mmCIF file of C-alpha atoms in Angstrom:
data_model
loop_
_atom_site.group_PDB
_atom_site.id
_atom_site.type_symbol
_atom_site.label_atom_id
_atom_site.label_comp_id
_atom_site.label_asym_id
_atom_site.label_seq_id
_atom_site.Cartn_x
_atom_site.Cartn_y
_atom_site.Cartn_z
ATOM 1 C CA UNK A 1 0.000 0.000 0.000
ATOM 2 C CA UNK A 2 1.527 3.324 -1.009
ATOM 3 C CA UNK A 3 2.327 5.830 1.726
ATOM 4 C CA UNK A 4 1.942 9.556 1.079
ATOM 5 C CA UNK A 5 5.119 11.415 1.947
ATOM 6 C CA UNK A 6 4.647 14.460 4.113
ATOM 7 C CA UNK A 7 6.529 17.730 4.124
ATOM 8 C CA UNK A 8 8.451 16.929 0.948
ATOM 9 C CA UNK A 9 10.031 20.013 -0.575
ATOM 10 C CA UNK A 10 7.983 21.271 -3.546
ATOM 11 C CA UNK A 11 11.217 22.286 -5.275
ATOM 12 C CA UNK A 12 12.459 18.675 -5.041
ATOM 13 C CA UNK A 13 9.183 17.571 -6.586
ATOM 14 C CA UNK A 14 9.678 20.002 -9.457
ATOM 15 C CA UNK A 15 13.140 18.578 -10.085
ATOM 16 C CA UNK A 16 11.803 15.033 -10.004
ATOM 17 C CA UNK A 17 9.089 15.872 -12.497
ATOM 18 C CA UNK A 18 11.605 17.535 -14.804
ATOM 19 C CA UNK A 19 13.613 14.324 -14.874
ATOM 20 C CA UNK A 20 10.472 12.300 -15.575
ATOM 21 C CA UNK A 21 9.591 14.514 -18.595
ATOM 22 C CA UNK A 22 5.864 14.739 -17.786
ATOM 23 C CA UNK A 23 4.083 16.614 -20.616
ATOM 24 C CA UNK A 24 3.190 20.232 -19.908
ATOM 25 C CA UNK A 25 -0.414 20.662 -18.791
ATOM 26 C CA UNK A 26 -2.749 23.108 -20.490
ATOM 27 C CA UNK A 27 -4.175 25.298 -17.740
ATOM 28 C CA UNK A 28 -7.036 27.766 -17.962
ATOM 29 C CA UNK A 29 -6.416 30.468 -15.353
ATOM 30 C CA UNK A 30 -7.471 34.076 -15.187
ATOM 31 C CA UNK A 31 -5.114 37.002 -14.784
ATOM 32 C CA UNK A 32 -2.459 38.751 -16.826
ATOM 33 C CA UNK A 33 -0.083 36.399 -18.608
ATOM 34 C CA UNK A 34 2.832 38.802 -18.594
ATOM 35 C CA UNK A 35 2.012 40.880 -15.503
ATOM 36 C CA UNK A 36 4.812 39.599 -13.266
ATOM 37 C CA UNK A 37 8.309 41.006 -13.477
ATOM 38 C CA UNK A 38 11.399 38.823 -13.513
ATOM 39 C CA UNK A 39 12.093 39.916 -9.923
ATOM 40 C CA UNK A 40 8.593 38.869 -8.797
ATOM 41 C CA UNK A 41 8.935 35.542 -10.591
ATOM 42 C CA UNK A 42 12.306 34.809 -8.958
ATOM 43 C CA UNK A 43 10.929 35.829 -5.562
ATOM 44 C CA UNK A 44 8.007 33.426 -6.010
ATOM 45 C CA UNK A 45 10.436 30.623 -6.846
ATOM 46 C CA UNK A 46 12.354 31.257 -3.638
ATOM 47 C CA UNK A 47 9.131 31.451 -1.622
ATOM 48 C CA UNK A 48 8.029 28.077 -2.929
ATOM 49 C CA UNK A 49 10.869 26.467 -0.992
ATOM 50 C CA UNK A 50 9.475 27.852 2.283
ATOM 51 C CA UNK A 51 6.160 25.987 2.085
ATOM 52 C CA UNK A 52 5.797 23.892 5.248
ATOM 53 C CA UNK A 53 3.073 21.563 3.999
ATOM 54 C CA UNK A 54 2.821 19.464 0.861
ATOM 55 C CA UNK A 55 0.326 21.415 -1.336
ATOM 56 C CA UNK A 56 -0.885 18.227 -3.015
ATOM 57 C CA UNK A 57 -0.200 16.635 -6.374
ATOM 58 C CA UNK A 58 -2.650 18.830 -8.313
ATOM 59 C CA UNK A 59 -1.049 22.051 -7.102
ATOM 60 C CA UNK A 60 2.449 20.686 -7.706
ATOM 61 C CA UNK A 61 1.593 19.753 -11.280
ATOM 62 C CA UNK A 62 0.245 23.274 -11.840
ATOM 63 C CA UNK A 63 3.450 24.729 -10.389
ATOM 64 C CA UNK A 64 5.520 22.604 -12.720
ATOM 65 C CA UNK A 65 3.411 23.524 -15.741
ATOM 66 C CA UNK A 66 3.620 27.244 -14.993
ATOM 67 C CA UNK A 67 7.323 27.032 -14.298
ATOM 68 C CA UNK A 68 7.896 25.505 -17.747
ATOM 69 C CA UNK A 69 5.833 28.156 -19.573
ATOM 70 C CA UNK A 70 7.824 31.308 -20.142
ATOM 71 C CA UNK A 71 4.580 33.296 -20.640
ATOM 72 C CA UNK A 72 2.957 32.334 -17.362
ATOM 73 C CA UNK A 73 4.995 34.208 -14.771
ATOM 74 C CA UNK A 74 2.040 36.039 -13.257
ATOM 75 C CA UNK A 75 0.040 32.848 -12.806
ATOM 76 C CA UNK A 76 3.064 31.199 -11.185
ATOM 77 C CA UNK A 77 3.475 34.107 -8.766
ATOM 78 C CA UNK A 78 -0.245 34.147 -7.961
ATOM 79 C CA UNK A 79 -0.329 30.405 -7.248
ATOM 80 C CA UNK A 80 2.681 30.490 -4.913
ATOM 81 C CA UNK A 81 1.253 33.523 -3.105
ATOM 82 C CA UNK A 82 -2.063 31.724 -2.588
ATOM 83 C CA UNK A 83 -0.347 28.633 -1.159
ATOM 84 C CA UNK A 84 1.717 30.754 1.242
ATOM 85 C CA UNK A 85 -1.356 32.719 2.300
ATOM 86 C CA UNK A 86 -3.225 29.501 3.066
ATOM 87 C CA UNK A 87 -0.470 28.468 5.472
ATOM 88 C CA UNK A 88 -0.674 31.669 7.461
ATOM 89 C CA UNK A 89 2.183 33.939 8.628
ATOM 90 C CA UNK A 90 5.682 32.770 7.813
ATOM 91 C CA UNK A 91 7.754 31.349 10.640
ATOM 92 C CA UNK A 92 11.461 32.080 10.805
ATOM 93 C CA UNK A 93 13.575 29.090 9.794
ATOM 94 C CA UNK A 94 15.251 27.233 12.641
ATOM 95 C CA UNK A 95 19.048 27.120 12.513
ATOM 96 C CA UNK A 96 20.705 23.793 11.705
ATOM 97 C CA UNK A 97 21.516 21.847 14.851
ATOM 98 C CA UNK A 98 19.903 21.166 18.177
ATOM 99 C CA UNK A 99 16.722 22.990 19.178
ATOM 100 C CA UNK A 100 17.693 22.397 22.799
ATOM 101 C CA UNK A 101 20.920 22.948 24.682
ATOM 102 C CA UNK A 102 22.776 20.108 26.360
ATOM 103 C CA UNK A 103 25.552 19.977 28.926
ATOM 104 C CA UNK A 104 26.764 16.402 28.383
ATOM 105 C CA UNK A 105 25.958 15.892 24.696
ATOM 106 C CA UNK A 106 26.740 17.396 21.321
ATOM 107 C CA UNK A 107 23.596 17.187 19.174
ATOM 108 C CA UNK A 108 23.478 18.301 15.554
ATOM 109 C CA UNK A 109 21.506 17.682 12.372
ATOM 110 C CA UNK A 110 23.140 17.815 8.955
ATOM 111 C CA UNK A 111 22.460 16.112 5.623
ATOM 112 C CA UNK A 112 19.346 14.427 7.076
ATOM 113 C CA UNK A 113 21.427 12.842 9.859
ATOM 114 C CA UNK A 114 20.900 13.687 13.527
ATOM 115 C CA UNK A 115 24.013 12.899 15.548
ATOM 116 C CA UNK A 116 23.954 12.504 19.323
ATOM 117 C CA UNK A 117 27.514 12.544 20.639
ATOM 118 C CA UNK A 118 28.277 11.626 24.255
ATOM 119 C CA UNK A 119 30.511 14.475 25.336
ATOM 120 C CA UNK A 120 32.400 13.784 28.568
ATOM 121 C CA UNK A 121 35.708 12.723 27.013
ATOM 122 C CA UNK A 122 37.695 13.502 30.173
ATOM 123 C CA UNK A 123 35.533 10.906 31.972
ATOM 124 C CA UNK A 124 35.498 8.436 29.059
ATOM 125 C CA UNK A 125 31.886 9.466 28.412
ATOM 126 C CA UNK A 126 30.676 7.806 31.619
ATOM 127 C CA UNK A 127 26.932 8.271 31.981
ATOM 128 C CA UNK A 128 25.764 10.550 34.785
ATOM 129 C CA UNK A 129 22.176 11.149 35.856
ATOM 130 C CA UNK A 130 22.241 14.348 33.816
ATOM 131 C CA UNK A 131 23.441 12.492 30.720
ATOM 132 C CA UNK A 132 20.707 9.878 31.115
ATOM 133 C CA UNK A 133 18.092 12.630 31.098
ATOM 134 C CA UNK A 134 19.704 14.468 28.201
ATOM 135 C CA UNK A 135 19.881 11.355 26.007
ATOM 136 C CA UNK A 136 16.161 10.765 26.642
ATOM 137 C CA UNK A 137 15.479 14.368 25.640
ATOM 138 C CA UNK A 138 17.743 14.218 22.577
ATOM 139 C CA UNK A 139 16.098 11.012 21.319
ATOM 140 C CA UNK A 140 12.644 12.536 21.735
ATOM 141 C CA UNK A 141 13.780 15.542 19.713
ATOM 142 C CA UNK A 142 15.449 13.415 17.006
ATOM 143 C CA UNK A 143 12.378 11.228 16.667
ATOM 144 C CA UNK A 144 10.322 14.268 15.650
ATOM 145 C CA UNK A 145 12.783 16.215 13.508
ATOM 146 C CA UNK A 146 13.143 15.987 9.732
ATOM 147 C CA UNK A 147 16.223 13.768 9.780
ATOM 148 C CA UNK A 148 16.146 10.325 8.150
ATOM 149 C CA UNK A 149 18.501 8.469 10.511
ATOM 150 C CA UNK A 150 19.905 9.049 13.988
ATOM 151 C CA UNK A 151 23.477 8.274 15.003
ATOM 152 C CA UNK A 152 24.920 7.862 18.492
ATOM 153 C CA UNK A 153 28.666 8.076 19.030
ATOM 154 C CA UNK A 154 31.201 9.303 21.578
ATOM 155 C CA UNK A 155 33.762 12.098 21.708
ATOM 156 C CA UNK A 156 37.399 11.372 22.396
ATOM 157 C CA UNK A 157 38.947 7.899 22.537
ATOM 158 C CA UNK A 158 36.043 6.119 24.265
ATOM 159 C CA UNK A 159 32.549 5.416 23.043
ATOM 160 C CA UNK A 160 31.263 5.114 26.617
ATOM 161 C CA UNK A 161 32.612 3.652 29.856
ATOM 162 C CA UNK A 162 29.159 2.837 31.207
ATOM 163 C CA UNK A 163 27.619 4.221 34.363
ATOM 164 C CA UNK A 164 29.513 6.875 36.260
ATOM 165 C CA UNK A 165 29.670 5.073 39.597
ATOM 166 C CA UNK A 166 29.732 8.393 41.434
ATOM 167 C CA UNK A 167 25.970 8.242 40.795
ATOM 168 C CA UNK A 168 25.911 5.803 43.720
ATOM 169 C CA UNK A 169 27.523 8.337 46.063
ATOM 170 C CA UNK A 170 24.714 10.891 45.739
ATOM 171 C CA UNK A 171 22.286 9.722 48.397
ATOM 172 C CA UNK A 172 18.947 11.630 48.474
ATOM 173 C CA UNK A 173 16.964 12.439 51.622
ATOM 174 C CA UNK A 174 15.042 9.192 51.301
ATOM 175 C CA UNK A 175 18.249 7.206 51.713
ATOM 176 C CA UNK A 176 19.603 4.350 49.645
ATOM 177 C CA UNK A 177 16.126 2.937 49.001
ATOM 178 C CA UNK A 178 15.020 6.190 47.393
ATOM 179 C CA UNK A 179 18.245 6.392 45.398
ATOM 180 C CA UNK A 180 17.696 2.879 44.021
ATOM 181 C CA UNK A 181 14.065 3.635 43.181
ATOM 182 C CA UNK A 182 14.964 6.877 41.391
ATOM 183 C CA UNK A 183 17.770 5.206 39.475
ATOM 184 C CA UNK A 184 15.479 2.373 38.428
ATOM 185 C CA UNK A 185 12.817 4.708 37.068
ATOM 186 C CA UNK A 186 15.433 6.722 35.193
ATOM 187 C CA UNK A 187 16.920 3.584 33.643
ATOM 188 C CA UNK A 188 13.445 2.345 32.673
ATOM 189 C CA UNK A 189 12.706 5.595 30.808
ATOM 190 C CA UNK A 190 16.166 5.629 29.258
ATOM 191 C CA UNK A 191 15.843 2.152 27.741
ATOM 192 C CA UNK A 192 12.213 2.846 26.781
ATOM 193 C CA UNK A 193 13.411 5.793 24.679
ATOM 194 C CA UNK A 194 15.508 3.379 22.604
ATOM 195 C CA UNK A 195 12.773 0.733 22.329
ATOM 196 C CA UNK A 196 10.240 3.302 21.080
ATOM 197 C CA UNK A 197 12.558 5.291 18.817
ATOM 198 C CA UNK A 198 10.770 5.483 15.434
ATOM 199 C CA UNK A 199 13.686 5.941 13.017
ATOM 200 C CA UNK A 200 16.702 3.807 12.119
ATOM 201 C CA UNK A 201 19.229 4.096 14.950
ATOM 202 C CA UNK A 202 22.911 3.612 14.173
ATOM 203 C CA UNK A 203 25.715 3.239 16.720
ATOM 204 C CA UNK A 204 29.150 4.466 15.666
ATOM 205 C CA UNK A 205 31.470 2.853 18.205
ATOM 206 C CA UNK A 206 34.609 4.991 18.127
ATOM 207 C CA UNK A 207 36.370 3.239 21.025
ATOM 208 C CA UNK A 208 35.864 0.962 24.039
ATOM 209 C CA UNK A 209 32.271 0.463 25.204
ATOM 210 C CA UNK A 210 31.274 -0.707 28.672
ATOM 211 C CA UNK A 211 28.083 -1.620 30.527
ATOM 212 C CA UNK A 212 24.785 -0.102 29.446
ATOM 213 C CA UNK A 213 26.369 1.364 26.311
ATOM 214 C CA UNK A 214 26.954 -2.237 25.202
ATOM 215 C CA UNK A 215 23.720 -3.813 26.374
ATOM 216 C CA UNK A 216 21.667 -1.269 24.398
ATOM 217 C CA UNK A 217 23.256 -2.282 21.095
ATOM 218 C CA UNK A 218 20.628 -4.955 20.504
ATOM 219 C CA UNK A 219 18.125 -2.101 20.073
ATOM 220 C CA UNK A 220 20.088 -0.461 17.232
ATOM 221 C CA UNK A 221 19.551 -1.194 13.546
ATOM 222 C CA UNK A 222 23.255 -0.966 12.680
ATOM 223 C CA UNK A 223 26.424 -1.010 14.803
ATOM 224 C CA UNK A 224 29.660 0.145 13.152
ATOM 225 C CA UNK A 225 32.895 -0.154 15.129
ATOM 226 C CA UNK A 226 36.509 0.841 14.806
ATOM 227 C CA UNK A 227 38.951 -2.048 15.074
ATOM 228 C CA UNK A 228 40.215 -0.786 18.441
ATOM 229 C CA UNK A 229 36.763 -0.901 20.055
ATOM 230 C CA UNK A 230 36.051 -3.422 22.798
ATOM 231 C CA UNK A 231 32.772 -4.515 24.368
ATOM 232 C CA UNK A 232 32.580 -5.294 28.086
ATOM 233 C CA UNK A 233 29.632 -5.944 30.430
ATOM 234 C CA UNK A 234 31.198 -6.524 33.891
ATOM 235 C CA UNK A 235 27.932 -6.836 35.804
ATOM 236 C CA UNK A 236 28.743 -9.712 38.133
ATOM 237 C CA UNK A 237 32.038 -8.041 39.076
ATOM 238 C CA UNK A 238 29.941 -5.191 40.476
ATOM 239 C CA UNK A 239 27.256 -7.394 42.017
ATOM 240 C CA UNK A 240 24.718 -6.228 39.452
ATOM 241 C CA UNK A 241 22.666 -7.722 36.588
ATOM 242 C CA UNK A 242 22.103 -6.994 32.867
ATOM 243 C CA UNK A 243 19.971 -4.153 31.520
ATOM 244 C CA UNK A 244 19.125 -2.557 28.177
ATOM 245 C CA UNK A 245 17.004 -5.619 27.251
ATOM 246 C CA UNK A 246 20.268 -7.549 26.782
ATOM 247 C CA UNK A 247 18.966 -10.521 28.783
ATOM 248 C CA UNK A 248 16.625 -11.028 25.797
ATOM 249 C CA UNK A 249 18.450 -9.525 22.803
ATOM 250 C CA UNK A 250 21.935 -10.982 23.416
ATOM 251 C CA UNK A 251 20.891 -14.675 23.503
ATOM 252 C CA UNK A 252 18.769 -14.008 20.435
ATOM 253 C CA UNK A 253 21.676 -12.375 18.592
ATOM 254 C CA UNK A 254 24.574 -14.627 19.598
ATOM 255 C CA UNK A 255 23.067 -17.666 21.287
ATOM 256 C CA UNK A 256 22.846 -18.515 24.991
ATOM 257 C CA UNK A 257 26.434 -19.725 25.403
ATOM 258 C CA UNK A 258 28.120 -16.642 23.977
ATOM 259 C CA UNK A 259 25.626 -14.298 25.663
ATOM 260 C CA UNK A 260 26.338 -15.943 29.022
ATOM 261 C CA UNK A 261 30.080 -15.445 28.567
ATOM 262 C CA UNK A 262 29.450 -11.718 28.290
ATOM 263 C CA UNK A 263 26.553 -11.130 30.671
ATOM 264 C CA UNK A 264 27.420 -13.638 33.412
ATOM 265 C CA UNK A 265 31.155 -14.099 33.196
ATOM 266 C CA UNK A 266 32.260 -10.615 32.110
ATOM 267 C CA UNK A 267 34.036 -11.623 28.900
ATOM 268 C CA UNK A 268 35.357 -8.627 27.008
ATOM 269 C CA UNK A 269 34.998 -8.898 23.231
ATOM 270 C CA UNK A 270 37.186 -7.301 20.597
ATOM 271 C CA UNK A 271 35.450 -5.559 17.715
ATOM 272 C CA UNK A 272 36.194 -8.499 15.427
ATOM 273 C CA UNK A 273 34.777 -10.978 17.965
ATOM 274 C CA UNK A 274 31.667 -8.836 18.475
ATOM 275 C CA UNK A 275 31.153 -8.736 14.712
ATOM 276 C CA UNK A 276 31.548 -12.502 14.407
ATOM 277 C CA UNK A 277 28.889 -12.963 17.099
ATOM 278 C CA UNK A 278 26.435 -10.602 15.399
ATOM 279 C CA UNK A 279 26.555 -7.754 17.910
ATOM 280 C CA UNK A 280 28.461 -5.500 15.481
ATOM 281 C CA UNK A 281 27.491 -5.013 11.841
ATOM 282 C CA UNK A 282 30.935 -4.202 10.456
ATOM 283 C CA UNK A 283 34.436 -3.349 11.693
ATOM 284 C CA UNK A 284 36.642 -0.712 10.029
ATOM 285 C CA UNK A 285 40.356 0.147 10.260
ATOM 286 C CA UNK A 286 40.799 2.904 12.808
ATOM 287 C CA UNK A 287 42.626 5.109 10.289
ATOM 288 C CA UNK A 288 39.663 5.185 7.891
ATOM 289 C CA UNK A 289 36.815 4.555 10.347
ATOM 290 C CA UNK A 290 35.227 8.000 10.398
ATOM 291 C CA UNK A 291 35.532 8.546 6.641
ATOM 292 C CA UNK A 292 34.129 5.158 5.629
ATOM 293 C CA UNK A 293 31.255 5.334 8.098
ATOM 294 C CA UNK A 294 30.381 8.891 7.061
ATOM 295 C CA UNK A 295 30.074 7.727 3.445
ATOM 296 C CA UNK A 296 27.666 4.962 4.460
ATOM 297 C CA UNK A 297 25.574 7.273 6.619
ATOM 298 C CA UNK A 298 25.211 9.916 3.910
ATOM 299 C CA UNK A 299 23.997 7.260 1.495
ATOM 300 C CA UNK A 300 21.440 5.936 4.011
ATOM 301 C CA UNK A 301 20.218 9.471 4.728
ATOM 302 C CA UNK A 302 19.215 9.883 1.065
ATOM 303 C CA UNK A 303 16.716 7.023 1.302
ATOM 304 C CA UNK A 304 12.981 7.818 1.698
ATOM 305 C CA UNK A 305 12.294 8.777 5.324
ATOM 306 C CA UNK A 306 8.839 7.243 5.636
ATOM 307 C CA UNK A 307 9.838 4.014 3.923
ATOM 308 C CA UNK A 308 12.659 3.462 6.434
ATOM 309 C CA UNK A 309 10.517 4.314 9.461
ATOM 310 C CA UNK A 310 7.638 2.089 8.379
ATOM 311 C CA UNK A 311 9.965 -0.786 7.527
ATOM 312 C CA UNK A 312 11.544 -0.501 10.970
ATOM 313 C CA UNK A 313 8.061 -0.738 12.486
ATOM 314 C CA UNK A 314 7.484 -3.994 10.630
ATOM 315 C CA UNK A 315 10.796 -5.456 11.797
ATOM 316 C CA UNK A 316 10.612 -4.258 15.398
ATOM 317 C CA UNK A 317 6.883 -3.925 16.001
ATOM 318 C CA UNK A 318 6.166 -7.561 16.792
ATOM 319 C CA UNK A 319 8.692 -7.509 19.645
ATOM 320 C CA UNK A 320 8.112 -4.067 21.116
ATOM 321 C CA UNK A 321 5.717 -5.280 23.817
ATOM 322 C CA UNK A 322 8.131 -8.063 24.727
ATOM 323 C CA UNK A 323 11.027 -5.594 24.986
ATOM 324 C CA UNK A 324 9.079 -3.336 27.337
ATOM 325 C CA UNK A 325 8.305 -6.341 29.558
ATOM 326 C CA UNK A 326 11.974 -7.344 29.595
ATOM 327 C CA UNK A 327 12.982 -3.776 30.418
ATOM 328 C CA UNK A 328 10.600 -3.729 33.403
ATOM 329 C CA UNK A 329 11.905 -7.066 34.658
ATOM 330 C CA UNK A 330 15.543 -6.046 34.331
ATOM 331 C CA UNK A 331 14.948 -2.768 36.172
ATOM 332 C CA UNK A 332 13.147 -4.523 39.036
ATOM 333 C CA UNK A 333 16.031 -6.955 39.411
ATOM 334 C CA UNK A 334 18.615 -4.182 39.302
ATOM 335 C CA UNK A 335 16.845 -2.182 42.022
ATOM 336 C CA UNK A 336 17.021 -5.307 44.195
ATOM 337 C CA UNK A 337 20.707 -5.690 43.357
ATOM 338 C CA UNK A 338 21.537 -2.083 44.152
ATOM 339 C CA UNK A 339 20.066 -2.514 47.634
ATOM 340 C CA UNK A 340 21.948 -5.750 48.302
ATOM 341 C CA UNK A 341 25.018 -6.013 50.532
ATOM 342 C CA UNK A 342 26.764 -7.915 47.747
ATOM 343 C CA UNK A 343 26.392 -5.032 45.295
ATOM 344 C CA UNK A 344 27.373 -2.373 47.839
ATOM 345 C CA UNK A 345 30.486 -4.313 48.770
ATOM 346 C CA UNK A 346 31.465 -4.724 45.131
ATOM 347 C CA UNK A 347 31.065 -1.007 44.462
ATOM 348 C CA UNK A 348 33.089 -0.112 47.587
ATOM 349 C CA UNK A 349 35.839 -2.476 46.436
ATOM 350 C CA UNK A 350 35.825 -0.730 43.052
ATOM 351 C CA UNK A 351 36.334 2.693 44.636
ATOM 352 C CA UNK A 352 39.060 1.362 46.916
ATOM 353 C CA UNK A 353 40.873 -0.148 43.941
ATOM 354 C CA UNK A 354 40.673 3.187 42.084
ATOM 355 C CA UNK A 355 42.017 5.026 45.117
ATOM 356 C CA UNK A 356 45.147 2.848 45.086
ATOM 357 C CA UNK A 357 45.929 3.688 41.451
#
């Protein structure tokens, strides 16, 4: 069943029709045939590109026909003016880039690609409470913008080192129980933002990845990695348990045995190993990683936006309810873990080990 594309640029439609060589239509319109000046005609052409809504196929065919007739400038100008008037007052164009400001992220949109870059390079892009909230906000924004695909990557040498464990040192008035509850709800919303994201989501792993930044990868459509990337989920070392729906997606992707090596026994994978097990789509030499990936992304971003989004719904839709259930179960288990003596002891041992370095 064909899907009508929304908010397609009328000027792009004109170009497409020119290529298709559709015969010029004979239109019967009132008004002076030569009344518009060259300046008015050129202004109308520029105004056509500001239309926010698709005017419909009939209007677009008229625009094309008038554009091709050298003696129909006034009709062309009148038609564009009427379309603009129907939309109401013009709204100033938004600058390229993020509509919101972020403290822990760099968010930009260019060439139909929205890029969310984790930006705490001095801390190996460890995820703080603030970063959790900002990623949720950035994904919500990217899901509604005009981009075709969304990319997540990291700044500096690391993709992400997982949770910033100083999160566990910020005890609220309600004590440890309240801290665990708050953290659980935040994690639930964080993972939910990935499960529900409507567009193709691509991870560009520019360096080592740890913890939740790894477990989420099963929710991405594509994972590209540099050859120096590694993938580590040291949950049992910290007395914790998997999240990011990995308890479901990892066995499905790589089988129970390989998933258990990672999620239970803390095995760190190289990029090549992760690719062989299906967690990573493709591995690139570090020297050409950014260039080769950028070429792929630009090509993907030229594909029809609605077609990609609807196809993703078909692929992911049947499992979305299951993923939400898994997310809830994982969060409940983690809250229990965070309140356990075993987990607290493991985290204290981690801080003590860091203090000795």
